[in-house]
Coordinates of N, CA and C in Angstrom, one line a residue:
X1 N 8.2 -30.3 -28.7 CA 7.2 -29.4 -29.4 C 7.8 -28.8 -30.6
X2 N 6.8 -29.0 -31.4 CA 7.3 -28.0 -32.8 C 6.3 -26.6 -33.0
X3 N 7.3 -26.1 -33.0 CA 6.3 -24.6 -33.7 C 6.4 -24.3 -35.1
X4 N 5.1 -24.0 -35.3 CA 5.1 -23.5 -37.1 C 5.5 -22.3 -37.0
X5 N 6.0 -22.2 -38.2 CA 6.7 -21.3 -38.5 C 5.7 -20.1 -38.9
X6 N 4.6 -20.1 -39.9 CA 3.4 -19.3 -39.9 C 2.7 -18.9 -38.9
X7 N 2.8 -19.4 -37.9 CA 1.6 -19.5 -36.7 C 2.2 -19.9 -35.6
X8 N 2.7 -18.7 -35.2 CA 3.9 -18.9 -33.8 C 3.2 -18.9 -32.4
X9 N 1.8 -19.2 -32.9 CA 1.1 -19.3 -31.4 C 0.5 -20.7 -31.4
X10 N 0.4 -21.9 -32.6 CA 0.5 -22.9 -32.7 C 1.8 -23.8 -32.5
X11 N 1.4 -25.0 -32.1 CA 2.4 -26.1 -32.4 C 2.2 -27.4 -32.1
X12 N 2.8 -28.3 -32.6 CA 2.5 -30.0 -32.8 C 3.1 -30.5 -31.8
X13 N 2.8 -31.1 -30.7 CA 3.2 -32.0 -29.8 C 3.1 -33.6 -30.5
X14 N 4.5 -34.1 -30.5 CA 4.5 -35.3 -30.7 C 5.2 -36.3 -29.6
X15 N 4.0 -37.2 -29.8 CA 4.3 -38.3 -28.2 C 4.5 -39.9 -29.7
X16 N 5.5 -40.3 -28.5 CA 5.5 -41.8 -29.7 C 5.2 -42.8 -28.1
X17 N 4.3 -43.8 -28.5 CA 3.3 -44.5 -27.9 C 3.0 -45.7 -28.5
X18 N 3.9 -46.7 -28.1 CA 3.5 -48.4 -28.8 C 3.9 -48.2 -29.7
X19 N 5.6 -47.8 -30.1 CA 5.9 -47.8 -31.5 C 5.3 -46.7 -32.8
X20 N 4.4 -45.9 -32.2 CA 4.0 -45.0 -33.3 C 3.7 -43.6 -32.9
X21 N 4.2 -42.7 -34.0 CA 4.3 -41.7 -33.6 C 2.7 -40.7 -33.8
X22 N 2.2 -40.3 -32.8 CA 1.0 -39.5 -32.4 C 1.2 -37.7 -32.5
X23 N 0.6 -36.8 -33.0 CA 0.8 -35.6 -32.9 C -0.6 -34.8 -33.0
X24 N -0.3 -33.7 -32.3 CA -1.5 -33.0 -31.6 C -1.1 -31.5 -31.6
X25 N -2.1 -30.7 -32.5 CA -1.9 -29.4 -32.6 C -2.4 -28.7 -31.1
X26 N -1.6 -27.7 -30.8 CA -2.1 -27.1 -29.6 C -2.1 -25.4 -30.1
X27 N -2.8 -24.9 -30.0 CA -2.9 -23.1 -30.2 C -3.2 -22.2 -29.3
X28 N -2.7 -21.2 -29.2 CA -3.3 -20.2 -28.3 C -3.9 -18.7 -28.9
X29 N -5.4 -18.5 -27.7 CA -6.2 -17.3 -28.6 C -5.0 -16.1 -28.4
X30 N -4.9 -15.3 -29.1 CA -4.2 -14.2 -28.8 C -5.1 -13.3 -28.1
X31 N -5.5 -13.2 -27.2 CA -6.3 -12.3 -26.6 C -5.5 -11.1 -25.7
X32 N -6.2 -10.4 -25.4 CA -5.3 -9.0 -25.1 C -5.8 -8.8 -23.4
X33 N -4.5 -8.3 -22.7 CA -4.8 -7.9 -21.3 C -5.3 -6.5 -21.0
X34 N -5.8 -6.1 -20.0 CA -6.8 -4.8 -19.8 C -6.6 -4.4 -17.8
X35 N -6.1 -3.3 -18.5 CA -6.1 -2.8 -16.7 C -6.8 -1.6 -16.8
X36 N -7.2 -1.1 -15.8 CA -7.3 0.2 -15.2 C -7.2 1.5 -16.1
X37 N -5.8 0.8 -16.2 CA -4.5 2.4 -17.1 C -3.9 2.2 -17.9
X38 N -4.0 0.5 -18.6 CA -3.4 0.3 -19.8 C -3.9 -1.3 -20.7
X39 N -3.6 -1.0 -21.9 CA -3.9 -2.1 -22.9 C -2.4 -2.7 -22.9
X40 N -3.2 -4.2 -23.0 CA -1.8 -5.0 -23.6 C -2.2 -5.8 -24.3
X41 N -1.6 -5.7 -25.5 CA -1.8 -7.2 -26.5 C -1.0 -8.7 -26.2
X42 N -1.5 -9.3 -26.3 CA -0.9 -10.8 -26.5 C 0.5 -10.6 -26.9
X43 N 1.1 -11.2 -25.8 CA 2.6 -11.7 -25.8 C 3.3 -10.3 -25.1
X44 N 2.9 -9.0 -24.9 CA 3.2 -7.5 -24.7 C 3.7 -8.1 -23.0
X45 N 5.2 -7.2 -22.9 CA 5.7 -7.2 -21.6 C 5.0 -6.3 -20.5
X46 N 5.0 -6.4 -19.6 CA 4.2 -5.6 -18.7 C 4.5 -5.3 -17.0
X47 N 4.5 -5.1 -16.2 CA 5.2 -4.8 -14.8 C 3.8 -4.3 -13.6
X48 N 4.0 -5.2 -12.7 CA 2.9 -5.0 -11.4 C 3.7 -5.0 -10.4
X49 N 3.4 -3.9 -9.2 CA 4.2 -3.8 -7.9 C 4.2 -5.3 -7.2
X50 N 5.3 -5.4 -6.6 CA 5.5 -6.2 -5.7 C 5.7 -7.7 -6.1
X51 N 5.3 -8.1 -7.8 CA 5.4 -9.6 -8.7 C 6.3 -8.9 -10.0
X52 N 7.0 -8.1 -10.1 CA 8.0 -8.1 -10.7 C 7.7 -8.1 -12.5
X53 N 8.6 -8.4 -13.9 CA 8.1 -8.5 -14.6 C 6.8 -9.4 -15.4
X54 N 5.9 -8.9 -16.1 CA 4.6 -9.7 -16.5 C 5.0 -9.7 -17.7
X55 N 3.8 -10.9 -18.2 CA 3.6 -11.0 -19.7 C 2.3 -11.5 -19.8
X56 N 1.5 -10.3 -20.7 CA 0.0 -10.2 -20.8 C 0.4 -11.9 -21.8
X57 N -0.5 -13.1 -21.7 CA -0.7 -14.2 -22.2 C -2.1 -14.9 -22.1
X58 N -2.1 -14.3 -23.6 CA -4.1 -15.3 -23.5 C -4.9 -14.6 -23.2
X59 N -4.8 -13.6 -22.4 CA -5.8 -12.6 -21.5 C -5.4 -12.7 -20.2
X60 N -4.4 -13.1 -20.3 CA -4.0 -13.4 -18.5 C -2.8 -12.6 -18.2
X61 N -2.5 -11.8 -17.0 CA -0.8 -11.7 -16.5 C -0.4 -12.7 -16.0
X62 N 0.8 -13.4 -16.4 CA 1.9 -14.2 -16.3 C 3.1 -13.7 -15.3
X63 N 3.6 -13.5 -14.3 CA 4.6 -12.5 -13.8 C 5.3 -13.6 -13.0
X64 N 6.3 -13.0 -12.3 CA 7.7 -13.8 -12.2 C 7.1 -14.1 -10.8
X65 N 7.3 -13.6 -9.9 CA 6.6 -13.4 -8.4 C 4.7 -13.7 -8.2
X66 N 4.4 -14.1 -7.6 CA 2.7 -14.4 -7.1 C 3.1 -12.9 -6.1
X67 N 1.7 -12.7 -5.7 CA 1.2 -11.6 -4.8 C 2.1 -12.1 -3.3
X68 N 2.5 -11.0 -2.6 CA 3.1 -11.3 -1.6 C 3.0 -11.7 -0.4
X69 N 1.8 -11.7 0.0 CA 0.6 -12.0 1.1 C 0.4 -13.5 0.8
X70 N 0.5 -14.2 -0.3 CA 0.5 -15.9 -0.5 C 1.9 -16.9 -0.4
X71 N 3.3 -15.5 -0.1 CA 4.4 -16.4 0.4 C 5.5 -15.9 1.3
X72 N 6.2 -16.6 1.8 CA 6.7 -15.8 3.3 C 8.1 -17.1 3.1
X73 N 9.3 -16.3 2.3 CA 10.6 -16.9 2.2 C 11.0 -16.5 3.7
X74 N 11.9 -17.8 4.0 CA 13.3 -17.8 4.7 C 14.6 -17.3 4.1
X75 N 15.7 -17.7 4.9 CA 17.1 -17.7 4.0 C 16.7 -18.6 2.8
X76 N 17.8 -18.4 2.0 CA 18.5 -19.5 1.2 C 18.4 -18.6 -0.8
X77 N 18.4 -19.4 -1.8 CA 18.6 -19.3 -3.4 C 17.2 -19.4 -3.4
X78 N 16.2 -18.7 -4.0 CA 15.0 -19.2 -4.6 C 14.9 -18.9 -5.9
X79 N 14.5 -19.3 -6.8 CA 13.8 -19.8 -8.3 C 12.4 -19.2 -8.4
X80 N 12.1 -17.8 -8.6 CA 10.8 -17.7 -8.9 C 9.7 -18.0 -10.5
X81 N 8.8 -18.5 -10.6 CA 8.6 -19.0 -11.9 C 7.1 -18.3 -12.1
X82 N 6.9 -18.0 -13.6 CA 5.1 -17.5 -13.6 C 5.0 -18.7 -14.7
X83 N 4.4 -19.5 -14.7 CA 3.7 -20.4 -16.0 C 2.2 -20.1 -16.2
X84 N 1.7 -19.8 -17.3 CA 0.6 -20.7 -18.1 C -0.2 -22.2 -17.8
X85 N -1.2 -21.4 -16.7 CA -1.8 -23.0 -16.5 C -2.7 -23.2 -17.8
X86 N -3.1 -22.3 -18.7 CA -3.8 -22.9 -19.9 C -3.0 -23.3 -20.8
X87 N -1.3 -23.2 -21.2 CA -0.8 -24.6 -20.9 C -0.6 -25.7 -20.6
X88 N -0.6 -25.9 -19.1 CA -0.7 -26.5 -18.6 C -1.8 -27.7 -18.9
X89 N -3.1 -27.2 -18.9 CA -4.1 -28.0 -19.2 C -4.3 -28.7 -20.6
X90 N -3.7 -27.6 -21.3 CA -3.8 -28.3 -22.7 C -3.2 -29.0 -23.0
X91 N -1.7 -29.6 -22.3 CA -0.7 -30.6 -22.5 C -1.1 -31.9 -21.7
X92 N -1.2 -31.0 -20.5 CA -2.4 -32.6 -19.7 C -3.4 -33.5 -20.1
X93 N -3.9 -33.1 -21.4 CA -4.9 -33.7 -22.2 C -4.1 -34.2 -22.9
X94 N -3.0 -34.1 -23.2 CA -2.3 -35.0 -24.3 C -1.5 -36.0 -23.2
X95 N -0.8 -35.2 -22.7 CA 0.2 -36.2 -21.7 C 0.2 -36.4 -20.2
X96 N -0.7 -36.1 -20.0 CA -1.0 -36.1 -18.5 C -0.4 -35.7 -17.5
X97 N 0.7 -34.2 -18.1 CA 1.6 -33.5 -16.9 C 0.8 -32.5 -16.1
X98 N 2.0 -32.7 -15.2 CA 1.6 -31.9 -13.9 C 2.8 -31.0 -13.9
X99 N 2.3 -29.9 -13.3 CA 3.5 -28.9 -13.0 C 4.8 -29.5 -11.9
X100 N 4.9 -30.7 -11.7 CA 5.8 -31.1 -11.1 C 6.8 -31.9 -12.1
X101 N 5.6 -32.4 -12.9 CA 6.9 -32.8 -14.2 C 7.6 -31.7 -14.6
X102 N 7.1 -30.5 -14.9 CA 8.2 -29.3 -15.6 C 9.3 -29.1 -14.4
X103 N 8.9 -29.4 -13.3 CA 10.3 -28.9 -11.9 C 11.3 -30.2 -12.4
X104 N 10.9 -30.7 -12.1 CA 11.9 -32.4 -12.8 C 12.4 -31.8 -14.1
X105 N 11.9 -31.7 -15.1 CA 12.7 -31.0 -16.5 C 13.8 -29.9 -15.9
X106 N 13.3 -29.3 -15.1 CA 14.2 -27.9 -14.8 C 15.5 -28.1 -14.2
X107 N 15.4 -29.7 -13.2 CA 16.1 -30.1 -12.7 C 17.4 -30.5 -13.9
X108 N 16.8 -31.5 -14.7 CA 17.2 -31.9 -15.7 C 18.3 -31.3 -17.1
X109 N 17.6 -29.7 -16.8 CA 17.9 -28.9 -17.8 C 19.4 -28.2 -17.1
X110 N 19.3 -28.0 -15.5 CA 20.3 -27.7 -15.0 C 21.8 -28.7 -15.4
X111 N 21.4 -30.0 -15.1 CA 22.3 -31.2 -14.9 C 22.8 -31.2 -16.0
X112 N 22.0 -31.0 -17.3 CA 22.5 -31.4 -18.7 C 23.2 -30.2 -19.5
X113 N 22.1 -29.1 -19.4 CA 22.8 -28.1 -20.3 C 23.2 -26.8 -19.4
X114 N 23.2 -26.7 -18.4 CA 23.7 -25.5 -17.5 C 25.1 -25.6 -16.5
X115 N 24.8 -26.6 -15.9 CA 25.8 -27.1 -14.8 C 25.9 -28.3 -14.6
X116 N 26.9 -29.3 -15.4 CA 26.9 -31.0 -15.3 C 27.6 -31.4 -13.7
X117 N 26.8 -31.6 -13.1 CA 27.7 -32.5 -11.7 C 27.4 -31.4 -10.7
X118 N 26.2 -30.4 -11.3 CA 25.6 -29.4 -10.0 C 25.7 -30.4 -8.6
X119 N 25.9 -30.0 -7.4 CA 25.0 -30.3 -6.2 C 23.9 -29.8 -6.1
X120 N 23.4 -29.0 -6.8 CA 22.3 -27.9 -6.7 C 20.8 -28.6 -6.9
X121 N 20.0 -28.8 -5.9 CA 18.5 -29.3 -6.3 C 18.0 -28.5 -6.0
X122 N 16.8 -28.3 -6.9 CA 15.8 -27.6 -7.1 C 14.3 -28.2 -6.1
X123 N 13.7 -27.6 -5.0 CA 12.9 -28.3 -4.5 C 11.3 -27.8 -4.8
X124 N 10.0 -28.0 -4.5 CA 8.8 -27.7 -4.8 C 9.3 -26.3 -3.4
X125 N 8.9 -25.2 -3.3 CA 8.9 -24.3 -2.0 C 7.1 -24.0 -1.7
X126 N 6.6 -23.6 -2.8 CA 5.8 -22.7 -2.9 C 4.4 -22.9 -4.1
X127 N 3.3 -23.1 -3.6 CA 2.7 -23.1 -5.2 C 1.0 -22.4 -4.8
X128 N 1.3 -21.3 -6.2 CA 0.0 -20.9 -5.9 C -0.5 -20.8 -7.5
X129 N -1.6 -19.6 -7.4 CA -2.0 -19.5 -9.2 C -1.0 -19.8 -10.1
X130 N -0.2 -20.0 -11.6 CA 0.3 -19.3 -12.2 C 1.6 -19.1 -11.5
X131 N 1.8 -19.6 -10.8 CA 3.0 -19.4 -10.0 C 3.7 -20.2 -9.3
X132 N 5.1 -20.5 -8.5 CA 5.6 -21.8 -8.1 C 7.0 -21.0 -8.0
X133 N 7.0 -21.5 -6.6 CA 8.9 -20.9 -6.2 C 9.5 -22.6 -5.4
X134 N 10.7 -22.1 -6.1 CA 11.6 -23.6 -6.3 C 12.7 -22.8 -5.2
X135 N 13.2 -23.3 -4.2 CA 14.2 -23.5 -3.6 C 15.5 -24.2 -3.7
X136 N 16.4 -23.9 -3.6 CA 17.8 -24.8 -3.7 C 18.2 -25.4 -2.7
X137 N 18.7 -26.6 -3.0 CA 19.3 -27.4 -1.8 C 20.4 -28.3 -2.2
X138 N 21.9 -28.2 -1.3 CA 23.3 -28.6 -1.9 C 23.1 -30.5 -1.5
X139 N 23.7 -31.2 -2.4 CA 24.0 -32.4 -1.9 C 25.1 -32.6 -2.1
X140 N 25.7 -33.2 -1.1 CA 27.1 -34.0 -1.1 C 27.6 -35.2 -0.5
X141 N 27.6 -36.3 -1.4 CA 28.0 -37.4 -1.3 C 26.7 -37.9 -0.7
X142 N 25.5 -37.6 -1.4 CA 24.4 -38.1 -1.3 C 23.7 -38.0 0.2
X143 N 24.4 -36.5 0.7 CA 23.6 -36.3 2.1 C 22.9 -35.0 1.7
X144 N 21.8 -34.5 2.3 CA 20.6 -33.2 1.1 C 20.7 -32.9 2.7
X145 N 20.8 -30.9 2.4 CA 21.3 -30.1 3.1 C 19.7 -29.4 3.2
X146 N 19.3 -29.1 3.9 CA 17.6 -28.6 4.0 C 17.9 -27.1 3.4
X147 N 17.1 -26.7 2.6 CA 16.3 -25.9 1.4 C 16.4 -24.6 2.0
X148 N 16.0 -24.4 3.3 CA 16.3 -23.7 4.2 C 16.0 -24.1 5.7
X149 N 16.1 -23.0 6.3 CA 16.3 -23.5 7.9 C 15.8 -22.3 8.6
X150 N 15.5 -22.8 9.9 CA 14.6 -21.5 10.8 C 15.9 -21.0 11.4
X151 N 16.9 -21.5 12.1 CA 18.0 -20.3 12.5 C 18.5 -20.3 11.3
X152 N 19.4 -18.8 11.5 CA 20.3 -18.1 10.5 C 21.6 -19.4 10.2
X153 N 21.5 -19.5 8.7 CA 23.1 -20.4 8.6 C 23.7 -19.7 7.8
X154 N 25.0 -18.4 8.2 CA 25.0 -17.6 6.8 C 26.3 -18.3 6.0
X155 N 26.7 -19.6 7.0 CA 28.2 -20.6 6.0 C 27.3 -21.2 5.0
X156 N 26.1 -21.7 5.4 CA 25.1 -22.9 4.6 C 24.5 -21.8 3.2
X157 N 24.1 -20.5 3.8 CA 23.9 -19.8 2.4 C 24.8 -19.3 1.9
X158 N 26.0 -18.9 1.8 CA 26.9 -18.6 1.0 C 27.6 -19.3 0.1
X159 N 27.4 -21.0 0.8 CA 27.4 -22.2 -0.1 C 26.5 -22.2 -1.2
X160 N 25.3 -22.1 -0.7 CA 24.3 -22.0 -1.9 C 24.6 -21.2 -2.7
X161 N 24.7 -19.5 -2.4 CA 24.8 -18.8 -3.7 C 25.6 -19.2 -4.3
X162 N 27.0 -19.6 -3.6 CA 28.5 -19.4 -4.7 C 27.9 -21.0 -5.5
X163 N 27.8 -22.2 -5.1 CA 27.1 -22.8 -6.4 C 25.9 -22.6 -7.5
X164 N 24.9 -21.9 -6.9 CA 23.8 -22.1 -7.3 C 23.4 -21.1 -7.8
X165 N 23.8 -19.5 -7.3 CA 23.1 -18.3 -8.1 C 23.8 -18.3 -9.3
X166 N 24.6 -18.4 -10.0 CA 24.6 -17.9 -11.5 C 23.8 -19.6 -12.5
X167 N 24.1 -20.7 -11.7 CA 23.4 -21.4 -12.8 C 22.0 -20.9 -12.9
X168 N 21.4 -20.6 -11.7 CA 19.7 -20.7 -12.3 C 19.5 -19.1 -12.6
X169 N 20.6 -18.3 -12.4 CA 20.1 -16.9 -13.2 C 20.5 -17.4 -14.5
X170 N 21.2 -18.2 -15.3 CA 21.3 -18.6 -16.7 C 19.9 -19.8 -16.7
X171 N 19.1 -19.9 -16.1 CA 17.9 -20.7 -16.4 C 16.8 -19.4 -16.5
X172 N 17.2 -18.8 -15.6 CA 16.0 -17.8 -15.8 C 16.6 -16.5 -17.1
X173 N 17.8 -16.6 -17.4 CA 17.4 -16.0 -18.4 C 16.6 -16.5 -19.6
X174 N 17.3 -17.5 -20.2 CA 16.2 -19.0 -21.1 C 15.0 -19.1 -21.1
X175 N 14.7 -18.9 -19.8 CA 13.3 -18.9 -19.7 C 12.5 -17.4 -20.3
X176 N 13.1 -16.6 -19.8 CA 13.0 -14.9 -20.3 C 13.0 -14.7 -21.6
X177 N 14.0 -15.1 -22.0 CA 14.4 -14.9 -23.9 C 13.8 -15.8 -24.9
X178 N 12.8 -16.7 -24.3 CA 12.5 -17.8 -25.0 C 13.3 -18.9 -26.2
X179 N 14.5 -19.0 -24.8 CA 15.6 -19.7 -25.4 C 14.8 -21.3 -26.1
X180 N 15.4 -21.3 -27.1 CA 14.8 -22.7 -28.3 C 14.6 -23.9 -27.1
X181 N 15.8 -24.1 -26.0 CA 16.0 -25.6 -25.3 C 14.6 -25.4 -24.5
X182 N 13.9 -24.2 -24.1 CA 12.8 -24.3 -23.1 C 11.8 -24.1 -23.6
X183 N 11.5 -23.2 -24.7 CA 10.6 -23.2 -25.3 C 10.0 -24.4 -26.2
X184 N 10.9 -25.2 -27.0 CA 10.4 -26.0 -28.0 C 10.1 -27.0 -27.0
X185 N 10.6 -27.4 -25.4 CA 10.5 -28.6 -24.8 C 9.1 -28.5 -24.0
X186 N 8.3 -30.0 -24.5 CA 7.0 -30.1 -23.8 C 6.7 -29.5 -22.7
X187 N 7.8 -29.8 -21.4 CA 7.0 -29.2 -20.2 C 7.5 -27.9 -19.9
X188 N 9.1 -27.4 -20.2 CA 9.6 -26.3 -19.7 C 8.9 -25.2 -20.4
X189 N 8.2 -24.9 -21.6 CA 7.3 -24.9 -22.2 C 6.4 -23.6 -21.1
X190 N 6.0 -24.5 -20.7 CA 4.9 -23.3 -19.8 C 5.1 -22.5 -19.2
X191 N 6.6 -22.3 -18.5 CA 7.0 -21.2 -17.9 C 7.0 -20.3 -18.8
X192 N 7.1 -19.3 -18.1 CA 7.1 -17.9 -19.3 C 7.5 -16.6 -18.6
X193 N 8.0 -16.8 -17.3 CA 8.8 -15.7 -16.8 C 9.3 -16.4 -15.2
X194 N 10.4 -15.7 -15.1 CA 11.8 -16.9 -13.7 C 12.6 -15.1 -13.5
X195 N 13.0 -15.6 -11.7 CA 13.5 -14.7 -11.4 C 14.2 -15.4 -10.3
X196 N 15.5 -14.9 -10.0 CA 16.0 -15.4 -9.1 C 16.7 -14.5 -7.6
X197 N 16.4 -15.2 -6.5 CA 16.8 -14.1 -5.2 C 17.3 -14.7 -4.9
X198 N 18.0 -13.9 -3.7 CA 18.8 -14.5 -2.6 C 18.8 -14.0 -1.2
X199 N 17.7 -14.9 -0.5 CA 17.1 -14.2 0.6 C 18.3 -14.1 1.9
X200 N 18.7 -13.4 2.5 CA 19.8 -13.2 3.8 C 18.8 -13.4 4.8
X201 N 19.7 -13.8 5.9 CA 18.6 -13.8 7.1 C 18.7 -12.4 8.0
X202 N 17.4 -12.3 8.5 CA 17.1 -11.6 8.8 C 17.9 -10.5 10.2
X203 N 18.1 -9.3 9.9 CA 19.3 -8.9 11.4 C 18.3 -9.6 12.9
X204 N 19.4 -9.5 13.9 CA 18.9 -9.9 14.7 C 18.4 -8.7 15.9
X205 N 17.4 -9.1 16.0 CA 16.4 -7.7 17.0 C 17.4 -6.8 18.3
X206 N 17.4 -6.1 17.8 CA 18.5 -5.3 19.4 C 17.8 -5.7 20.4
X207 N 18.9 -5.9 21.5 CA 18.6 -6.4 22.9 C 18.0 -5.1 23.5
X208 N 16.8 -5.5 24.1 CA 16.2 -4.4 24.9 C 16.7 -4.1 26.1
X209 N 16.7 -3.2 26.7 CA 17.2 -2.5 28.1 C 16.4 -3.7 29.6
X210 N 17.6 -4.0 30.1 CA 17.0 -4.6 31.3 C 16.4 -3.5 32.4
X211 N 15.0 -4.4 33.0 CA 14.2 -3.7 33.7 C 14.7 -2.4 34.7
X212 N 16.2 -3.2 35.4 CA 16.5 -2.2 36.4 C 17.4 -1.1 36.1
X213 N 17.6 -1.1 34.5 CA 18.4 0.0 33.8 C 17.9 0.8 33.2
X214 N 16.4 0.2 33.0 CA 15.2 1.5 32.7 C 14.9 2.4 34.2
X215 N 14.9 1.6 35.2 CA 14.5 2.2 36.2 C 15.8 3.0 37.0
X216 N 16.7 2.6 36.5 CA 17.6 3.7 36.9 C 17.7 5.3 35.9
X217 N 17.4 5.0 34.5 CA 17.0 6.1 33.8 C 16.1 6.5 34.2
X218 N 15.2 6.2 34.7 CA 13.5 7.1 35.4 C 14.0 8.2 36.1
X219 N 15.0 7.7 37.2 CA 15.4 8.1 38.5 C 15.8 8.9 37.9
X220 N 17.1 9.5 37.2 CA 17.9 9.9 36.6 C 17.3 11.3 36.0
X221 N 16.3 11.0 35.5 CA 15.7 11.9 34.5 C 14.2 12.9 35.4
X222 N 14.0 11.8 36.7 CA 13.3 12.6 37.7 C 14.0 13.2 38.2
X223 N 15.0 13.3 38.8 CA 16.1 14.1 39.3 C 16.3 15.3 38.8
X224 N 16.4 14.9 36.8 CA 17.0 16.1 36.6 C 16.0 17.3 36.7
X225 N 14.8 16.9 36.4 CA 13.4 17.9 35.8 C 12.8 17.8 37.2
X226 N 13.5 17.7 38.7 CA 13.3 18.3 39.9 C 13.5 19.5 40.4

C-alpha cells in the first residue's frame, strides 16, 4: 500500500495480476467519535474501562481488548488486536482478504523482521467485532505445544513468556506507532491497536474443612457459650 503524501487518509493498493500491474485508490471518511462526555475527531486516542487503549476511526472506537463478557482467557502469551473492519471490507473488494490473512502476515512479520527462527506461533484464540486475540504456541522440532491448557503448566508458561513476550510486545508496539513495515503493508494494515498479556493460572481454591472438623468446632464453641 502506498499512501499519498497530501491525503494521509488515502492510498493506492497495487495488486500485479497476469503480468500487469492494477491499482486502486482506497480513502477513509474522517468522521468523528461521540460519547456521552466527550468528542473525538478522527484518528484522536481515546480509553474505555475494561478494552484498554481506543482510537476513534471513521466514526468507530478501535480498542486493543473487545468487551469482557465476549472472552474468557486461560494461562498462556496472548496478542490482543482492535482492527478496522471497514478496512477490512474495502481491501476484500480488491483482494479478497480475510482477517485470517493479516494473522498469517503477523506470523510472517514476526519470522522476518522481529524474531528469525522464533518457535513462537501465533494462533486464531478469539474473534469478535473489530477485534481478535491471537495466542502463542512453542514448536520444537516440529512438535506444537497447545496454546493453552485446562490444568495449570507454570514450566510450559514460563517457556512461553521467556520466548515470546518481548517479540510480540515489539509487534504491538509497530502496530501502536504506525510503524512504516505495518502500516504501508496490505493486510497488517488494519490493525490499529495490539496489546500484549500474560495470563498466570489461576491460585488454587483452599481446601475446605473436613466435615468432622467442623463438627468438632460446633462442639467446641457450644461448650464454650454453655
Amino acid at each position: 500500500m502506498i499512501y499519498r503524501e497530501r491525503e494521509p487518509d488515502c492510498s493506492e493498493v497495487c495488486l500485479c495480476r497476469d503480468g500487469s500491474l492494477t491499482c486502486n485508490t482506497i480513502c477513509v471518511e474522517r468522521l468523528p467519535c461521540q460519547t456521552d462526555f466527550a468528542f473525538y475527531n478522527h484518528a484522536a486516542p481515546a480509553y474505555q474501562a475494561y478494552r484498554g487503549r481506543c482510537l476513534c476511526y471513521s466514526g468507530r472506537f478501535i480498542c486493543m481488548r473487545p468487551p469482557p463478557e465476549l472472552y474468557d482467557l486461560k494461562q498462556g502469551v496472548f496478542l490482543f488486536l482492535g482492527y478496522s473492519e471497514l478496512d477490512e471490507r474495502k481491501l476484500r473488494a480488491i483482494n479478497q482478504m480475510e482477517v485470517q490473512d493479516a494473522v498469517t502476515s503477523l506470523q510472517d512479520l514476526l519470522r522476518l523482521h522481529v524474531k528469525p527462527k522464533t518457535p513462537c506461533m501465533l494462533t486464531l484464540y478469539n474473534s469478535s467485532e473489530e477485534n481478535i486475540i491471537l495466542a502463542v504456541k512453542l514448536t520444537d522440532n516440529s512438535t506444537l505445544t497447545k496454546p493453552h491448557v485446562d490444568e495449570p503448566n507454570p514450566s510450559l508458561l514460563m517457556k512461553q513468556k521467556e520466548e515470546c513476550e518481548a517479540p510480540l510486545q515489539q509487534i504491538s508496539e509497530m502496530i501502536n506507532s504506525r510503524d512504516p513495515i505495518v502500516h504501508s503493508h496490505i493486510y497488517l494494515s488494519i490493525f490499529k491497536t495490539a496489546e500484549v498479556d500474560v495470563i498466570y493460572p489461576a491460585p488454587s481454591s483452599s481446601i475446605g474443612l473436613q466435615p468432622h472438623t467442623t463438627l468438632f468446632l460446633t462442639l467446641i464453641l457450644l461448650i464454650y457459650l454453655s
